[in-house]
Short mmCIF file of C-alpha atoms and ligand atoms in Angstrom, two decimals:
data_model
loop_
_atom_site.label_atom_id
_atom_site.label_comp_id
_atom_site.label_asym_id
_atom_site.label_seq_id
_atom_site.Cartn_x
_atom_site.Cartn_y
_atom_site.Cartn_z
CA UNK A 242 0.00 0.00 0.00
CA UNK A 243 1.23 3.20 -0.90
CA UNK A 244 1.52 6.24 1.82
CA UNK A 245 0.23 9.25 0.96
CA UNK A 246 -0.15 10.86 4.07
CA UNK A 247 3.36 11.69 5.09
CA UNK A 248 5.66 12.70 1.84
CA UNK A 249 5.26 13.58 -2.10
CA UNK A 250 6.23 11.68 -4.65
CA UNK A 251 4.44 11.96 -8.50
CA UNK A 252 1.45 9.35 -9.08
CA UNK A 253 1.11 7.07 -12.03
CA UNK A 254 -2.20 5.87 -12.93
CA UNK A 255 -2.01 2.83 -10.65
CA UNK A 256 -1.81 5.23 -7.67
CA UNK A 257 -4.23 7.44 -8.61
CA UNK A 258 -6.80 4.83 -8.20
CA UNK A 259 -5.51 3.84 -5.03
CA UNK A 260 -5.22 7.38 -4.29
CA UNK A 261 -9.25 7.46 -4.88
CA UNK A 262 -10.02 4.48 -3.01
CA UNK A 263 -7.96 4.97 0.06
CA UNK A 264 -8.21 9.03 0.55
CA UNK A 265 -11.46 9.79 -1.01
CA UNK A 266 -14.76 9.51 0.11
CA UNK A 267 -16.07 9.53 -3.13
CA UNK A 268 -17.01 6.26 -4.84
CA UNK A 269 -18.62 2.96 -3.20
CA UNK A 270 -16.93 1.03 -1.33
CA UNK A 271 -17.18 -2.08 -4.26
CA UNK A 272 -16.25 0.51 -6.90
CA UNK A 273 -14.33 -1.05 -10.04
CA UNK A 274 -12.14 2.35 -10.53
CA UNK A 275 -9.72 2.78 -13.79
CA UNK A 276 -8.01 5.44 -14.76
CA UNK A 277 -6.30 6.93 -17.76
CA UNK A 278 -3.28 9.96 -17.60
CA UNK A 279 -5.03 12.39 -19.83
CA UNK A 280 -2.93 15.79 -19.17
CA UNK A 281 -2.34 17.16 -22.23
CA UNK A 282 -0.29 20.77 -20.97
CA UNK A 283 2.80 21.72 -20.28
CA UNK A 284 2.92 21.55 -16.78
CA UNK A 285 0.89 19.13 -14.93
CA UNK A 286 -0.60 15.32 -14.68
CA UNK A 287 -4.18 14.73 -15.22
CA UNK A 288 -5.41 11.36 -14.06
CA UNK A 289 -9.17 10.73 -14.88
CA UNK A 290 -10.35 8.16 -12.41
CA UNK A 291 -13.98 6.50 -12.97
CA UNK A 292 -16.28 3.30 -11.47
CA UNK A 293 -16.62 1.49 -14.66
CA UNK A 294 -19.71 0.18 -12.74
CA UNK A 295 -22.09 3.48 -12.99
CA UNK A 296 -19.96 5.86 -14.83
CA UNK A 297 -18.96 8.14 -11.76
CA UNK A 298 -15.94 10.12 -12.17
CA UNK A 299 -13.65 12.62 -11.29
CA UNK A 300 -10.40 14.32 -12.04
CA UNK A 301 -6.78 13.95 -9.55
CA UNK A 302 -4.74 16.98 -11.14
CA UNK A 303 -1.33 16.89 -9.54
CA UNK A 304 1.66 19.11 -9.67
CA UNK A 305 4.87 17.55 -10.48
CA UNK A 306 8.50 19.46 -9.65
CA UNK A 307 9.38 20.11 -12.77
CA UNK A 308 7.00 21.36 -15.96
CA UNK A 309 6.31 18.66 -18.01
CA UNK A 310 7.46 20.32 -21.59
CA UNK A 311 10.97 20.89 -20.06
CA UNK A 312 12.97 19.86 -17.08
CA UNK A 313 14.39 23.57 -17.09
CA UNK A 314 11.36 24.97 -15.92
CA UNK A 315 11.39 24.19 -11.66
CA UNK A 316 8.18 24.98 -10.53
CA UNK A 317 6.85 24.89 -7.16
CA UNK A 318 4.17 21.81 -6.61
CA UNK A 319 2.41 24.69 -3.94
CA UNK A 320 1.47 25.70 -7.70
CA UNK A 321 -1.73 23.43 -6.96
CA UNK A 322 -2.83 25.24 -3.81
CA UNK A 323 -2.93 28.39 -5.75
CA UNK A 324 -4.73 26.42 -8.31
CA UNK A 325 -7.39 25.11 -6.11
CA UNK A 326 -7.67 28.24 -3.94
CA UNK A 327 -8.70 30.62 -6.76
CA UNK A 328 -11.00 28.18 -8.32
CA UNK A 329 -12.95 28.12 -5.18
CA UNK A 330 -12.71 31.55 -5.04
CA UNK A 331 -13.73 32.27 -8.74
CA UNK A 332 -16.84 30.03 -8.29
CA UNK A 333 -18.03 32.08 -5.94
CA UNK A 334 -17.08 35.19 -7.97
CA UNK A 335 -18.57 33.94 -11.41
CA UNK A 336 -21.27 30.89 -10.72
CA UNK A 337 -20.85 27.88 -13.19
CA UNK A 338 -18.15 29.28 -14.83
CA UNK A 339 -15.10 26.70 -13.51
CA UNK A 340 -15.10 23.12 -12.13
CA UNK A 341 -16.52 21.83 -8.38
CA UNK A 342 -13.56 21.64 -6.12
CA UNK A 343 -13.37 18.40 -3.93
CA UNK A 344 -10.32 18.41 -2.46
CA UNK A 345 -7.06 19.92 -1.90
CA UNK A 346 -4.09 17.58 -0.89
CA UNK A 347 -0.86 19.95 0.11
CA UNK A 348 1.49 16.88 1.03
CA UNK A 349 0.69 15.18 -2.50
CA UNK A 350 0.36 18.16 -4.18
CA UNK A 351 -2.94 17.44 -6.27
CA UNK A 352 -6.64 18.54 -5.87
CA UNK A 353 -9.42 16.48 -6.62
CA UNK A 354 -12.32 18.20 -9.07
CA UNK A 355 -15.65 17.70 -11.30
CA UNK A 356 -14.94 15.75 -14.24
CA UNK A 357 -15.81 17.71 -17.16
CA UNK A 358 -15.53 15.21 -19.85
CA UNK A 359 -19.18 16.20 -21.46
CA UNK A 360 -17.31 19.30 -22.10
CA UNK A 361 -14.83 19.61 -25.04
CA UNK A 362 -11.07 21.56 -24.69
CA UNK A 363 -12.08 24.27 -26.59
CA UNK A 364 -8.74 24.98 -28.73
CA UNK A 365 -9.52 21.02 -30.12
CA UNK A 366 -13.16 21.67 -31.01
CA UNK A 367 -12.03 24.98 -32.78
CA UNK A 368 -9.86 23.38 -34.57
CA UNK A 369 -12.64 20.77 -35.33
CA UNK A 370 -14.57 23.92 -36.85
CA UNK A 371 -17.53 24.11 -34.30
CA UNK A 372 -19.41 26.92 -33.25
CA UNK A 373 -20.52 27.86 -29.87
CA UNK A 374 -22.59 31.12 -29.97
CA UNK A 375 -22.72 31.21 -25.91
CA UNK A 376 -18.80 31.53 -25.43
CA UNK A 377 -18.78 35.59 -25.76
CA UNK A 378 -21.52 36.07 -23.42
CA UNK A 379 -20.16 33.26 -21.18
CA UNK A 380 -16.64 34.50 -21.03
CA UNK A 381 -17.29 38.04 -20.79
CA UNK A 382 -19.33 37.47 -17.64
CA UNK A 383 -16.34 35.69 -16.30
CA UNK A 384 -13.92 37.77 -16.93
CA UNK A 385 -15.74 41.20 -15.83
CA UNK A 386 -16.65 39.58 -12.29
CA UNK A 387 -13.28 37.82 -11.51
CA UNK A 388 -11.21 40.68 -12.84
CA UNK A 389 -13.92 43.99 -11.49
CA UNK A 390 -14.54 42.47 -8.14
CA UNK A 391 -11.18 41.54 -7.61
CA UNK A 392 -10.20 45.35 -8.10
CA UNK A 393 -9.74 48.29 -5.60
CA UNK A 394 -12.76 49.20 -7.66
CA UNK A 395 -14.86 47.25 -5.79
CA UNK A 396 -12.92 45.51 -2.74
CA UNK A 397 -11.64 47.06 0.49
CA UNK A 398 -8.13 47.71 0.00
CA UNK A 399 -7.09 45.63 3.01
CA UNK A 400 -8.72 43.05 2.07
CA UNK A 401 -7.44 43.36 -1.75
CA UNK A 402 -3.94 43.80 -0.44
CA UNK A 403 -4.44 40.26 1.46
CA UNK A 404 -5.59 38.58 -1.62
CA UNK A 405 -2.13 40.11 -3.21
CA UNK A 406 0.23 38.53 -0.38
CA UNK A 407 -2.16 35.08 -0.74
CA UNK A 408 -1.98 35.05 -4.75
CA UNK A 409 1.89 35.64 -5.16
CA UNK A 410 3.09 33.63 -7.62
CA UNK A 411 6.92 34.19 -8.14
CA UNK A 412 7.32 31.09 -10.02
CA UNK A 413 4.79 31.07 -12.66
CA UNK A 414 4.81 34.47 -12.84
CA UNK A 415 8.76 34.32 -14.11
CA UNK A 416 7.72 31.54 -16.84
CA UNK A 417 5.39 34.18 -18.08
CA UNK A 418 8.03 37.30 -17.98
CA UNK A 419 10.28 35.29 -19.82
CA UNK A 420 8.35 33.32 -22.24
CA UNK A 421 5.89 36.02 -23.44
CA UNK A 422 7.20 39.34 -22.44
CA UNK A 423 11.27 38.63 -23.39
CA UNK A 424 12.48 35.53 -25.05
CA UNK A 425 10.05 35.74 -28.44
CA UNK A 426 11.66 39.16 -29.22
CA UNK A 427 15.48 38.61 -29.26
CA UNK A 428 17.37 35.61 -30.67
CA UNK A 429 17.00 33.43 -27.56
CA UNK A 430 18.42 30.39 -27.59
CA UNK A 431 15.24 28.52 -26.21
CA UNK A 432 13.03 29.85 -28.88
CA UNK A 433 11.53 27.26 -31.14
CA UNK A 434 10.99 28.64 -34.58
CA UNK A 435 10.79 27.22 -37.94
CA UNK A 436 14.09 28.02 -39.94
CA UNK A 437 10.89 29.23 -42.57
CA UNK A 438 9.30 31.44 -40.44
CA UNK A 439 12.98 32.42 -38.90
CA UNK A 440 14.41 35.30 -41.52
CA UNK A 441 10.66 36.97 -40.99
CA UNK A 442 11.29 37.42 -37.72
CA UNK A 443 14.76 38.35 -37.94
CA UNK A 444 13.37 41.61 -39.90
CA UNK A 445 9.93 42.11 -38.34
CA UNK A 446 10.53 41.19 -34.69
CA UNK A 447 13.95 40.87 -33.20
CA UNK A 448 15.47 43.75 -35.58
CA UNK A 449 12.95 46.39 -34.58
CA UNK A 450 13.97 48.55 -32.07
CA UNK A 451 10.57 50.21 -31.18
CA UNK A 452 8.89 46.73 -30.43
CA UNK A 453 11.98 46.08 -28.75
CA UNK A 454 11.08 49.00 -26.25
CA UNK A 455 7.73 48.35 -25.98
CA UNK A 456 7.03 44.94 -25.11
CA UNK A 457 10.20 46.43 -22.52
CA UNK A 458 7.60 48.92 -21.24
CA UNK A 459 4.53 46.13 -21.24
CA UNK A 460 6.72 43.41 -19.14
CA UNK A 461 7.01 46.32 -16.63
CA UNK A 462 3.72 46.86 -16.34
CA UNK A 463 2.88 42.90 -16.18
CA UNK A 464 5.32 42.74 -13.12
CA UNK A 465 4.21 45.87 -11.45
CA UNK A 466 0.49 46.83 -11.90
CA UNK A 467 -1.76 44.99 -9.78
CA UNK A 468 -4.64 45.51 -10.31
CA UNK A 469 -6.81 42.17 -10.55
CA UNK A 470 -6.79 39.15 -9.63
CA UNK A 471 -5.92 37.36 -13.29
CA UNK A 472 -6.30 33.57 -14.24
CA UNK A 473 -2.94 34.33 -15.61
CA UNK A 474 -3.05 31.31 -19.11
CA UNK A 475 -6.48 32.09 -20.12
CA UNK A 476 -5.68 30.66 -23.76
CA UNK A 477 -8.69 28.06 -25.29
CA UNK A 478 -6.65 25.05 -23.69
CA UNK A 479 -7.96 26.41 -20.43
CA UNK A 480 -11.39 26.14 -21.24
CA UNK A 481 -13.86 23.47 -21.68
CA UNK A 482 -16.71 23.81 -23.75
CA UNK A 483 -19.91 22.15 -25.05
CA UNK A 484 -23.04 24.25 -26.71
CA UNK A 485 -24.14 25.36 -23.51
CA UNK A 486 -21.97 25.89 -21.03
CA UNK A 487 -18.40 27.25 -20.01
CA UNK A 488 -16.03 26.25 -17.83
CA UNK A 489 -12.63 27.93 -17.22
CA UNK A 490 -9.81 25.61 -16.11
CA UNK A 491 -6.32 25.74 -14.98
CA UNK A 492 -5.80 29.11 -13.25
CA UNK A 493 -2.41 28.16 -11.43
CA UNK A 494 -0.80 30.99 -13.46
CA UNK A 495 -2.97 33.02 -11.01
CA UNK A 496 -2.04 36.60 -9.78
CA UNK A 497 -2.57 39.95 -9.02
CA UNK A 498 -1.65 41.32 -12.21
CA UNK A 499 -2.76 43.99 -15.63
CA UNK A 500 -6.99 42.73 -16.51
CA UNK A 501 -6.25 43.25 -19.78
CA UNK A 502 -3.75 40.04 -19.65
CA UNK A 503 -6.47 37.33 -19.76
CA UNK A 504 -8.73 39.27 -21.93
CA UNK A 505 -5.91 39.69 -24.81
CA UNK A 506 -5.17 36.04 -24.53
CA UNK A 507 -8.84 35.49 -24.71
CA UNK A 508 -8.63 36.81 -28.06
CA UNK A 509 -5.66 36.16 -29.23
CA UNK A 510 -6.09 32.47 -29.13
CA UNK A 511 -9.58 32.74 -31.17
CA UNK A 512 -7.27 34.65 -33.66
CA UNK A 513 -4.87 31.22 -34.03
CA UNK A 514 -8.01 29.41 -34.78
CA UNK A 515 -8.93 31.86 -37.28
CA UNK A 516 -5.45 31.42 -39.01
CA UNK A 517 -6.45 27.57 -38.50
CA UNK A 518 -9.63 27.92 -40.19
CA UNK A 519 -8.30 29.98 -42.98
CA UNK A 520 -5.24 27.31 -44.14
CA UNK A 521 -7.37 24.07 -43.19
CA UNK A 522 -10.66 24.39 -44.54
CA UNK A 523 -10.39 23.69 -48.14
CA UNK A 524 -14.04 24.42 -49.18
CA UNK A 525 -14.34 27.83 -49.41
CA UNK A 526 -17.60 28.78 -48.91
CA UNK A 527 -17.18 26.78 -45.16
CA UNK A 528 -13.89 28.39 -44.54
CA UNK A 529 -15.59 31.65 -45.24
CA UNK A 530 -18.18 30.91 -42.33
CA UNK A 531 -16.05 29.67 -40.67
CA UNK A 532 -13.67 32.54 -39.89
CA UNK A 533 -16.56 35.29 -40.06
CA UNK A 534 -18.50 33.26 -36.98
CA UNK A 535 -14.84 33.87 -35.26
CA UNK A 536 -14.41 37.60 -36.27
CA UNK A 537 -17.67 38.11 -34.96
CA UNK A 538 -16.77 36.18 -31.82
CA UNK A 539 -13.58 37.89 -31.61
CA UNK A 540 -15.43 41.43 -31.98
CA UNK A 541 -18.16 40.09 -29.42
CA UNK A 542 -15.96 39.55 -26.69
CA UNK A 543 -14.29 42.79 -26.54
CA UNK A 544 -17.26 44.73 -27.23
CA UNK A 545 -19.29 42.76 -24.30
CA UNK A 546 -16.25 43.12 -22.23
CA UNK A 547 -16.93 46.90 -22.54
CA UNK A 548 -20.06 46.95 -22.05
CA UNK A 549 -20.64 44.40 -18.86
CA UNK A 550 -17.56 45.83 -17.22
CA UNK A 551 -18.85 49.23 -17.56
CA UNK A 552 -22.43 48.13 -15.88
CA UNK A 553 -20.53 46.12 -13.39
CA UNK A 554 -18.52 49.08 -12.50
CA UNK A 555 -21.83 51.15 -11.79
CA UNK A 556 -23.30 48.57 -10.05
CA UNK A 557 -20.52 47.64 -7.75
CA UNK A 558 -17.63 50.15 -7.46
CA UNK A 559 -17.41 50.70 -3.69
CA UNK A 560 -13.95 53.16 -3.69
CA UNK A 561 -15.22 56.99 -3.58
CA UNK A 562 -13.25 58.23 -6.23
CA UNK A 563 -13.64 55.57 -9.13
CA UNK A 564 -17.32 57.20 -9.10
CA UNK A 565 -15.87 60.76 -10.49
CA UNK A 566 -17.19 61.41 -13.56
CA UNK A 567 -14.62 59.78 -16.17
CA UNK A 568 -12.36 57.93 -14.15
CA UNK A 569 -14.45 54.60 -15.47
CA UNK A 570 -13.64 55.47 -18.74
CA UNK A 571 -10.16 56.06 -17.86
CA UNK A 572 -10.11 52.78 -16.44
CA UNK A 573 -11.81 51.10 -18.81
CA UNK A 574 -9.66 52.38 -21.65
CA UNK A 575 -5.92 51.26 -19.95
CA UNK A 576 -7.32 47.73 -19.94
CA UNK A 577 -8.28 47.68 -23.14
CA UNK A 578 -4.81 49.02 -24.59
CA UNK A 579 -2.96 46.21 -22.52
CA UNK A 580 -6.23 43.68 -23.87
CA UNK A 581 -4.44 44.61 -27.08
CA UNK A 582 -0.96 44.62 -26.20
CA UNK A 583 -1.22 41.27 -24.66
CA UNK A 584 -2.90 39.75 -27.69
CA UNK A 585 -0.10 40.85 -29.64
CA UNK A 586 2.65 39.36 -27.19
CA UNK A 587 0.77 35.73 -27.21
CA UNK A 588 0.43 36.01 -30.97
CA UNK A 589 4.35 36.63 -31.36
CA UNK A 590 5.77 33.88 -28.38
CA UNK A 591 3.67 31.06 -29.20
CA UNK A 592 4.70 31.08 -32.86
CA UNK A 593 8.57 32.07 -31.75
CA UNK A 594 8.92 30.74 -28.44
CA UNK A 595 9.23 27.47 -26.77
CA UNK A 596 5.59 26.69 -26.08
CA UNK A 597 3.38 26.11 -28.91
CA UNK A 598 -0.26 25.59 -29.74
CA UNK A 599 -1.85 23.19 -31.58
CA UNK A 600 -3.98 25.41 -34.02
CA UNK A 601 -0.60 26.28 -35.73
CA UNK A 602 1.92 23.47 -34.95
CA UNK A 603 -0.96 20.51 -36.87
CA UNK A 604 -1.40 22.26 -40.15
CA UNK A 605 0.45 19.79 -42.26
CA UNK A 606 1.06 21.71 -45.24
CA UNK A 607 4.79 23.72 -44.05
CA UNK A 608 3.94 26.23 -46.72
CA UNK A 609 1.06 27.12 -44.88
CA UNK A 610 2.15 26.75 -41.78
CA UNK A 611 4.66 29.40 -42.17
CA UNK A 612 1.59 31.45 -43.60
CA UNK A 613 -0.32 31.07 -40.70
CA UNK A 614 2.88 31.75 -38.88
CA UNK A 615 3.54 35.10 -40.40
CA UNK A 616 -0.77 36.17 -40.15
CA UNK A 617 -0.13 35.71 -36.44
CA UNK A 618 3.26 37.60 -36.21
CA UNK A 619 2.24 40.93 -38.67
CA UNK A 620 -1.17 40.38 -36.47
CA UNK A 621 0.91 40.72 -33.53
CA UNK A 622 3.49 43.14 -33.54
CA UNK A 623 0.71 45.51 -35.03
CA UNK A 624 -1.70 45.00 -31.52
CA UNK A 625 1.71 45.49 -29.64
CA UNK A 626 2.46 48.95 -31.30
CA UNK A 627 -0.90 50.24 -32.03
CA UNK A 628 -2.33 49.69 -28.46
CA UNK A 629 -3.79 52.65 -28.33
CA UNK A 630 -5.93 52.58 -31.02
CA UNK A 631 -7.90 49.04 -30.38
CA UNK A 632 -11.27 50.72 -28.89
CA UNK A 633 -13.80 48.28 -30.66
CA UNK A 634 -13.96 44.60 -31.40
CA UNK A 635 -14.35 45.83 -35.25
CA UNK A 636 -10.68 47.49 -34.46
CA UNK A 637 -9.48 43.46 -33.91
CA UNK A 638 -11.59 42.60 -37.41
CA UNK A 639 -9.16 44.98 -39.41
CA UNK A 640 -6.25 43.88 -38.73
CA UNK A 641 -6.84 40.40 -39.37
CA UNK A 642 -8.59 40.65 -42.09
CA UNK A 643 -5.45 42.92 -43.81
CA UNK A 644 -3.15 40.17 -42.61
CA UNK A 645 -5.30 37.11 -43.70
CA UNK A 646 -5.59 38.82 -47.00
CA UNK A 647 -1.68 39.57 -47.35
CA UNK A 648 -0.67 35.72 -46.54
C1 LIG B 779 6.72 26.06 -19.05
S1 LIG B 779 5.04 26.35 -19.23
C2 LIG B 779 4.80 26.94 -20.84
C3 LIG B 779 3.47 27.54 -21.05
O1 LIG B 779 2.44 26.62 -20.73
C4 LIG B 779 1.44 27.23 -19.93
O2 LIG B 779 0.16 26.88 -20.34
C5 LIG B 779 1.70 28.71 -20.06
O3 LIG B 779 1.04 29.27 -21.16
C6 LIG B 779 3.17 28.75 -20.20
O4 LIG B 779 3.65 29.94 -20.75
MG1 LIG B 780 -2.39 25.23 -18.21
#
């Protein structure tokens, strides 16, 4: 029999169904459990444990010491009580939106949660070419009430500044300084770039001096401004999905950090299905429909952002002066030019840097691929510099459109 009680060590799938027999009190006591690994990110192990007798199930998500793409990365297993904290916490702050917490283990470092397999990852059904005309709504209210009523806008600062000390996240927080804010835009030795794609970004990325300086000014205000409480890797790998309903995953990136962070990755990872859709679906009157039911979701979002967070604000700001006239707007507009900025930075790193996604890395054809590659880049470095110009959803449209239409 296997102690878990008194010291850590990382699970295979034969100890996560002990793991569910002997600590849980969650399945009968003549349960026949099995369980298949099904993690499919870069950090952690997923086990999916179910009683093959009714069906029951449930997810053990545990934290190993090092991230599972790379043994370079040495990441805290505590990762996992940050994890399961702020899921609790964002349950109560956006209803339905995120998994049922069972359990939180600190000496094995995993926590225990609803099984979601009805749902779908949503990056793979994108890529599958489904629709879901709930996600804008759904993710909008999300973000507005974990990011607004995690704010000084709202919250007592005492009480905000606790939820800053409980939230730090040195660890995590360094992957994302380095692998979004600095590797992508110098010659970094642990980028991971197509030699195709590579004199492109000699000329448009790493030799341009302005971009230089200003994803130096953004990583500064990543590190410094904090001013919600973020889910910190809010790409479509961290959401399930099915027709109707949402649920947002994998918050161990979790911070106080810039809002605009999870809404530009929000968006920026329904603009790598777009360049999916436009260099996979051969028929064109589908590929066509395809990408305009994502501009329109792309455009939704932000403009429902705008809209809900400016109610919400109204609603629910408690701090005297955010209720001057124009400070909302104020507010509201700083978020959306880092909403921008950060769309452009996750455009850029996951095409140049060491962590990928799917949407891009599976189209087959290289000559496309390096298409897509360069729609996303030009896409990119054009949110980074022109920040201050992205007011609308139909601001997002543009530019893709000019860039879809150039490669
Ligand atoms: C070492 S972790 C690489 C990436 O995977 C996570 O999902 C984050 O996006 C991180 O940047
Ligand atoms: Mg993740």
């Amino acid at each position: 029999m296997k102690d878990f009680t008194s010291c850590y060590f990382t699970m295979n799938e034969e100890d996560a169904v002990e793991y569910a027999k002997t600590m849980l009190d969650i399945f009968d006591d003549d349960a026949e459990l099995t369980c298949k690994e099904i993690g499919d990110g870069n950090l952690n192990y997923v086990f999916r444990v179910v009683d093959e007798k009714n069906g029951k199930s449930i997810i053990i998500k545990q934290a190993g010491p090092v991230a599972r793409i790379s043994d370079e990365f040495k990441v805290s297993p505590d990762r996992n009580r940050i994890e399961s904290e702020i899921l609790k916490l964002q349950g109560e702050l956006a209803p339905g939106f995120v998994p049922k917490m069972y359990k939180y283990d600190p000496v094995m470092n995993c926590c225990v949660m609803e099984d979601l397999s009805d749902h779908q990852i949503m990056r793979t059904a994108l890529m599958e070419h489904k629709k879901f005309p709930l996600f804008a709504d759904h993710i909008t209210t999300f973000m507005v009430n974990t990011l607004l009523l995690t704010s000084d806008v709202v919250m007592d600062h005492k009480e905000k500044k606790e939820l800053v000390k409980k939230f730090i996240n040195p660890e995590l927080c360094e992957i994302t300084e380095d692998l979004v804010y600095t590797e992508p835009f110098y010659d970094c030795p642990r980028n991971d770039l197509l030699d195709e794609t590579r004199k492109f970004v000699q000329d448009e990325i790493w030799n341009d001096q302005q971009l230089a300086l200003e994803t130096a000014k953004l990583k500064f205000e990543f590190m410094t401004n904090a001013q919600s409480l973020l889910h910190g890797d809010l790409h479509t790998g961290s959401i399930f999905i099915k027709e109707d309903s949402t649920k947002v995953i994998d918050p161990e990136f979790a911070f106080y950090g810039p809002a605009g962070y999870d809404v530009g990755n929000v968006i920026a990872n329904l603009i790598f299905a777009y360049a999916n859709a436009k260099f996979t679906i051969d028929d064109e009157g589908r590929r066509k429909d395809y990408m305009t039911y994502l501009e329109e979701t792309i455009k939704d979002v932000i403009d429902l952002f705008k809209t809900k967070f400016l109610a919400a604000w109204d609603e629910k700001a408690t701090e005297r002066v955010a209720k001057y006239p124009g400070f909302r707007e104020y507010y509201l507009d700083s978020i959306l030019k880092d909403t921008a900025a950060v769309t452009g930075l996750e455009l850029c790193r996951r095409i140049i840097g060491i962590a990928h996604v799917k949407d891009i890395t599976s189209i087959e054809d290289q000559s496309k691929r390096v298409r897509a590659e360069k729609l996303c880049l030009s896409a990119g470095k054009t949110f980074i510099l022109e920040r201050e110009t992205m007011k609308h959803g139909v601001d997002y449209v543009k530019v893709i459109r000019t860039f879809a239409q150039q490669f």
